[in-house]
PDB file of C-alpha atoms in Angstrom:
ATOM      1  CA  UNK A   1       0.000   0.000   0.000  1.00 57.00           C
ATOM      2  CA  UNK A   2       1.545   3.272  -1.066  1.00 66.00           C
ATOM      3  CA  UNK A   3       1.252   6.472   0.892  1.00 75.00           C
ATOM      4  CA  UNK A   4      -0.184   9.490  -0.849  1.00 78.00           C
ATOM      5  CA  UNK A   5       1.625  12.756  -0.698  1.00 74.00           C
ATOM      6  CA  UNK A   6      -0.172  15.797   0.509  1.00 76.00           C
ATOM      7  CA  UNK A   7      -1.336  17.984  -2.334  1.00 80.00           C
ATOM      8  CA  UNK A   8       0.642  21.139  -2.962  1.00 85.00           C
ATOM      9  CA  UNK A   9      -0.738  24.047  -0.941  1.00 88.00           C
ATOM     10  CA  UNK A  10       0.704  27.235  -2.420  1.00 89.00           C
ATOM     11  CA  UNK A  11      -0.924  29.501   0.178  1.00 88.00           C
ATOM     12  CA  UNK A  12       0.556  27.585   3.128  1.00 89.00           C
ATOM     13  CA  UNK A  13       3.968  27.579   1.459  1.00 90.00           C
ATOM     14  CA  UNK A  14       3.745  31.364   0.879  1.00 89.00           C
ATOM     15  CA  UNK A  15       2.793  31.950   4.517  1.00 89.00           C
ATOM     16  CA  UNK A  16       5.734  29.858   5.794  1.00 90.00           C
ATOM     17  CA  UNK A  17       8.101  31.693   3.470  1.00 89.00           C
ATOM     18  CA  UNK A  18       6.762  35.105   4.506  1.00 89.00           C
ATOM     19  CA  UNK A  19       7.117  34.332   8.217  1.00 88.00           C
ATOM     20  CA  UNK A  20      10.672  33.130   7.593  1.00 90.00           C
ATOM     21  CA  UNK A  21      11.565  36.393   5.795  1.00 87.00           C
ATOM     22  CA  UNK A  22      10.203  38.458   8.695  1.00 88.00           C
ATOM     23  CA  UNK A  23      12.007  36.317  11.273  1.00 87.00           C
ATOM     24  CA  UNK A  24      15.273  36.499   9.359  1.00 87.00           C
ATOM     25  CA  UNK A  25      15.181  40.303   9.157  1.00 85.00           C
ATOM     26  CA  UNK A  26      13.594  40.707  12.641  1.00 91.00           C
ATOM     27  CA  UNK A  27      11.039  43.100  11.182  1.00 92.00           C
ATOM     28  CA  UNK A  28       8.834  45.389  13.238  1.00 92.00           C
ATOM     29  CA  UNK A  29       6.614  48.257  12.116  1.00 92.00           C
ATOM     30  CA  UNK A  30       7.228  51.605  13.850  1.00 94.00           C
ATOM     31  CA  UNK A  31       4.840  54.561  13.767  1.00 93.00           C
ATOM     32  CA  UNK A  32       5.563  57.967  15.327  1.00 93.00           C
ATOM     33  CA  UNK A  33       3.170  60.855  15.966  1.00 89.00           C
ATOM     34  CA  UNK A  34       2.971  63.867  15.500  1.00 86.00           C
ATOM     35  CA  UNK A  35       5.612  63.589  12.755  1.00 87.00           C
ATOM     36  CA  UNK A  36       3.492  60.864  11.112  1.00 87.00           C
ATOM     37  CA  UNK A  37       6.540  58.733  10.282  1.00 89.00           C
ATOM     38  CA  UNK A  38       6.134  55.036   9.704  1.00 89.00           C
ATOM     39  CA  UNK A  39       8.683  52.443   8.684  1.00 90.00           C
ATOM     40  CA  UNK A  40      10.126  48.972   9.045  1.00 92.00           C
ATOM     41  CA  UNK A  41      12.952  48.470  11.524  1.00 93.00           C
ATOM     42  CA  UNK A  42      15.092  45.530  12.632  1.00 92.00           C
ATOM     43  CA  UNK A  43      14.083  45.304  16.302  1.00 91.00           C
ATOM     44  CA  UNK A  44      17.448  43.843  17.328  1.00 90.00           C
ATOM     45  CA  UNK A  45      19.821  46.297  15.619  1.00 91.00           C
ATOM     46  CA  UNK A  46      17.371  49.257  15.263  1.00 90.00           C
ATOM     47  CA  UNK A  47      18.397  49.751  11.632  1.00 92.00           C
ATOM     48  CA  UNK A  48      15.911  50.661   8.923  1.00 90.00           C
ATOM     49  CA  UNK A  49      14.908  47.826   6.642  1.00 87.00           C
ATOM     50  CA  UNK A  50      14.767  48.487   2.936  1.00 81.00           C
ATOM     51  CA  UNK A  51      11.288  47.250   2.399  1.00 71.00           C
ATOM     52  CA  UNK A  52      11.031  45.611  -0.929  1.00 81.00           C
ATOM     53  CA  UNK A  53       7.889  44.009  -2.190  1.00 84.00           C
ATOM     54  CA  UNK A  54       8.775  40.733  -0.476  1.00 85.00           C
ATOM     55  CA  UNK A  55       8.942  42.216   3.026  1.00 88.00           C
ATOM     56  CA  UNK A  56       5.978  44.541   2.519  1.00 86.00           C
ATOM     57  CA  UNK A  57       3.803  41.671   1.284  1.00 87.00           C
ATOM     58  CA  UNK A  58       4.927  39.488   4.189  1.00 88.00           C
ATOM     59  CA  UNK A  59       3.875  42.174   6.697  1.00 89.00           C
ATOM     60  CA  UNK A  60       0.615  43.230   5.050  1.00 87.00           C
ATOM     61  CA  UNK A  61      -0.821  40.179   3.312  1.00 88.00           C
ATOM     62  CA  UNK A  62      -0.215  37.426   5.856  1.00 89.00           C
ATOM     63  CA  UNK A  63      -1.834  37.049   9.292  1.00 90.00           C
ATOM     64  CA  UNK A  64       0.592  37.094  12.232  1.00 91.00           C
ATOM     65  CA  UNK A  65       0.540  36.784  16.043  1.00 91.00           C
ATOM     66  CA  UNK A  66       1.229  40.497  16.747  1.00 92.00           C
ATOM     67  CA  UNK A  67       2.726  42.065  19.853  1.00 94.00           C
ATOM     68  CA  UNK A  68       2.242  45.843  20.009  1.00 95.00           C
ATOM     69  CA  UNK A  69       4.250  48.198  22.211  1.00 96.00           C
ATOM     70  CA  UNK A  70       2.633  51.639  22.595  1.00 95.00           C
ATOM     71  CA  UNK A  71       4.554  54.534  24.124  1.00 95.00           C
ATOM     72  CA  UNK A  72       4.063  58.202  24.986  1.00 94.00           C
ATOM     73  CA  UNK A  73       7.233  60.324  25.084  1.00 93.00           C
ATOM     74  CA  UNK A  74       7.307  62.895  27.861  1.00 92.00           C
ATOM     75  CA  UNK A  75       9.736  65.444  29.308  1.00 91.00           C
ATOM     76  CA  UNK A  76       9.138  66.731  32.834  1.00 91.00           C
ATOM     77  CA  UNK A  77       9.853  70.226  34.210  1.00 90.00           C
ATOM     78  CA  UNK A  78      13.446  69.365  35.044  1.00 91.00           C
ATOM     79  CA  UNK A  79      14.131  68.109  31.482  1.00 89.00           C
ATOM     80  CA  UNK A  80      14.167  64.388  32.279  1.00 92.00           C
ATOM     81  CA  UNK A  81      12.811  62.106  29.583  1.00 91.00           C
ATOM     82  CA  UNK A  82      10.412  59.314  30.395  1.00 92.00           C
ATOM     83  CA  UNK A  83       8.132  56.977  28.498  1.00 93.00           C
ATOM     84  CA  UNK A  84       4.696  55.853  29.602  1.00 94.00           C
ATOM     85  CA  UNK A  85       3.997  52.605  27.810  1.00 94.00           C
ATOM     86  CA  UNK A  86       1.887  49.495  27.534  1.00 95.00           C
ATOM     87  CA  UNK A  87       2.362  46.279  25.609  1.00 95.00           C
ATOM     88  CA  UNK A  88      -0.576  44.402  24.176  1.00 93.00           C
ATOM     89  CA  UNK A  89      -0.749  41.013  22.518  1.00 92.00           C
ATOM     90  CA  UNK A  90      -4.124  40.378  20.873  1.00 88.00           C
ATOM     91  CA  UNK A  91      -5.188  36.744  21.060  1.00 88.00           C
ATOM     92  CA  UNK A  92      -5.031  34.982  17.702  1.00 86.00           C
ATOM     93  CA  UNK A  93      -3.437  35.911  14.408  1.00 87.00           C
ATOM     94  CA  UNK A  94      -4.392  39.051  12.503  1.00 89.00           C
ATOM     95  CA  UNK A  95      -3.589  40.805   9.266  1.00 90.00           C
ATOM     96  CA  UNK A  96      -2.037  44.230   9.681  1.00 87.00           C
ATOM     97  CA  UNK A  97      -5.091  46.090   8.376  1.00 87.00           C
ATOM     98  CA  UNK A  98      -7.331  44.631  11.102  1.00 88.00           C
ATOM     99  CA  UNK A  99      -5.110  45.896  13.945  1.00 87.00           C
ATOM    100  CA  UNK A 100      -5.923  49.598  13.628  1.00 86.00           C
ATOM    101  CA  UNK A 101      -8.970  49.427  15.913  1.00 85.00           C
ATOM    102  CA  UNK A 102      -7.067  47.608  18.654  1.00 86.00           C
ATOM    103  CA  UNK A 103      -4.125  49.996  18.448  1.00 89.00           C
ATOM    104  CA  UNK A 104      -6.335  53.101  18.405  1.00 90.00           C
ATOM    105  CA  UNK A 105      -8.298  52.035  21.490  1.00 90.00           C
ATOM    106  CA  UNK A 106      -5.200  51.395  23.633  1.00 92.00           C
ATOM    107  CA  UNK A 107      -3.368  54.379  22.119  1.00 92.00           C
ATOM    108  CA  UNK A 108      -6.071  56.867  23.195  1.00 92.00           C
ATOM    109  CA  UNK A 109      -6.306  55.288  26.660  1.00 93.00           C
ATOM    110  CA  UNK A 110      -2.555  55.682  27.186  1.00 93.00           C
ATOM    111  CA  UNK A 111      -2.488  59.286  25.937  1.00 93.00           C
ATOM    112  CA  UNK A 112      -5.355  60.196  28.275  1.00 93.00           C
ATOM    113  CA  UNK A 113      -3.235  59.112  31.260  1.00 93.00           C
ATOM    114  CA  UNK A 114      -0.322  61.409  30.295  1.00 92.00           C
ATOM    115  CA  UNK A 115       0.264  64.937  31.523  1.00 91.00           C
ATOM    116  CA  UNK A 116      -0.413  67.078  28.412  1.00 91.00           C
ATOM    117  CA  UNK A 117       2.261  69.574  29.455  1.00 92.00           C
ATOM    118  CA  UNK A 118       4.904  66.825  29.458  1.00 92.00           C
ATOM    119  CA  UNK A 119       3.811  65.051  26.262  1.00 91.00           C
ATOM    120  CA  UNK A 120       6.048  65.654  23.216  1.00 91.00           C
ATOM    121  CA  UNK A 121       5.045  62.699  21.047  1.00 92.00           C
ATOM    122  CA  UNK A 122       3.786  59.152  20.887  1.00 93.00           C
ATOM    123  CA  UNK A 123       4.225  56.022  18.848  1.00 94.00           C
ATOM    124  CA  UNK A 124       3.870  52.289  18.580  1.00 95.00           C
ATOM    125  CA  UNK A 125       5.948  49.285  17.581  1.00 95.00           C
ATOM    126  CA  UNK A 126       4.100  46.328  16.075  1.00 94.00           C
ATOM    127  CA  UNK A 127       6.051  43.087  15.974  1.00 93.00           C
ATOM    128  CA  UNK A 128       4.598  40.446  13.619  1.00 92.00           C
ATOM    129  CA  UNK A 129       6.755  37.633  14.972  1.00 86.00           C
ATOM    130  CA  UNK A 130       5.050  37.757  18.377  1.00 85.00           C
ATOM    131  CA  UNK A 131       8.249  38.637  20.251  1.00 87.00           C
ATOM    132  CA  UNK A 132       7.750  40.763  23.341  1.00 91.00           C
ATOM    133  CA  UNK A 133      10.002  43.816  23.767  1.00 90.00           C
ATOM    134  CA  UNK A 134      11.337  45.066  27.057  1.00 90.00           C
ATOM    135  CA  UNK A 135      11.495  48.778  27.917  1.00 90.00           C
ATOM    136  CA  UNK A 136      15.162  49.104  26.970  1.00 92.00           C
ATOM    137  CA  UNK A 137      14.668  47.581  23.513  1.00 92.00           C
ATOM    138  CA  UNK A 138      11.601  49.730  22.835  1.00 93.00           C
ATOM    139  CA  UNK A 139      13.438  52.874  23.944  1.00 93.00           C
ATOM    140  CA  UNK A 140      16.365  52.041  21.624  1.00 93.00           C
ATOM    141  CA  UNK A 141      13.982  51.570  18.687  1.00 94.00           C
ATOM    142  CA  UNK A 142      12.047  54.768  19.395  1.00 93.00           C
ATOM    143  CA  UNK A 143      15.283  56.753  19.865  1.00 92.00           C
ATOM    144  CA  UNK A 144      16.791  55.404  16.634  1.00 92.00           C
ATOM    145  CA  UNK A 145      13.650  56.472  14.767  1.00 91.00           C
ATOM    146  CA  UNK A 146      13.844  60.019  16.163  1.00 89.00           C
ATOM    147  CA  UNK A 147      10.958  59.932  18.624  1.00 88.00           C
ATOM    148  CA  UNK A 148      12.550  62.445  20.997  1.00 84.00           C
ATOM    149  CA  UNK A 149      13.320  64.999  18.261  1.00 81.00           C
ATOM    150  CA  UNK A 150       9.986  65.196  16.445  1.00 72.00           C
ATOM    151  CA  UNK A 151       9.155  68.754  17.544  1.00 63.00           C
ATOM    152  CA  UNK A 152      12.617  70.038  16.534  1.00 57.00           C
ATOM    153  CA  UNK A 153      12.175  68.739  12.978  1.00 52.00           C
ATOM    154  CA  UNK A 154       8.726  70.298  12.635  1.00 46.00           C
ATOM    155  CA  UNK A 155      10.013  73.740  13.675  1.00 43.00           C
TER     156      UNK A 155
END
């Protein structure tokens, strides 16, 4: 009795390949407000990723187990920087376009808890590989993307 091979499943193969590309490049999506900058960054080295079609399709077209780190950048009266932040991990796997509601809800909640006189900007890091970031890693990513200098560039 011979065993039958599984039929070729192109979609499953594409999903495996896309997840491997994102894991290899350690891709995360970073968004900063009020400068409205968004980009792809290697979360380990904090370097920008040249997002070709391959990486962009892997982030946008495939569902992933996302972990989202949301931060508000503040400076107190004495000039000390601090970040108020939360990390959320929605249950299940989602495409990137279905995350906006989840991000917006937590984003507004976090900003409402900040002192408006201290607030200089805000942003989020969305990691499609499901890896949780600690405060130090998130701060390095935000700093490399220019989160603390957004108002200087606008002036």
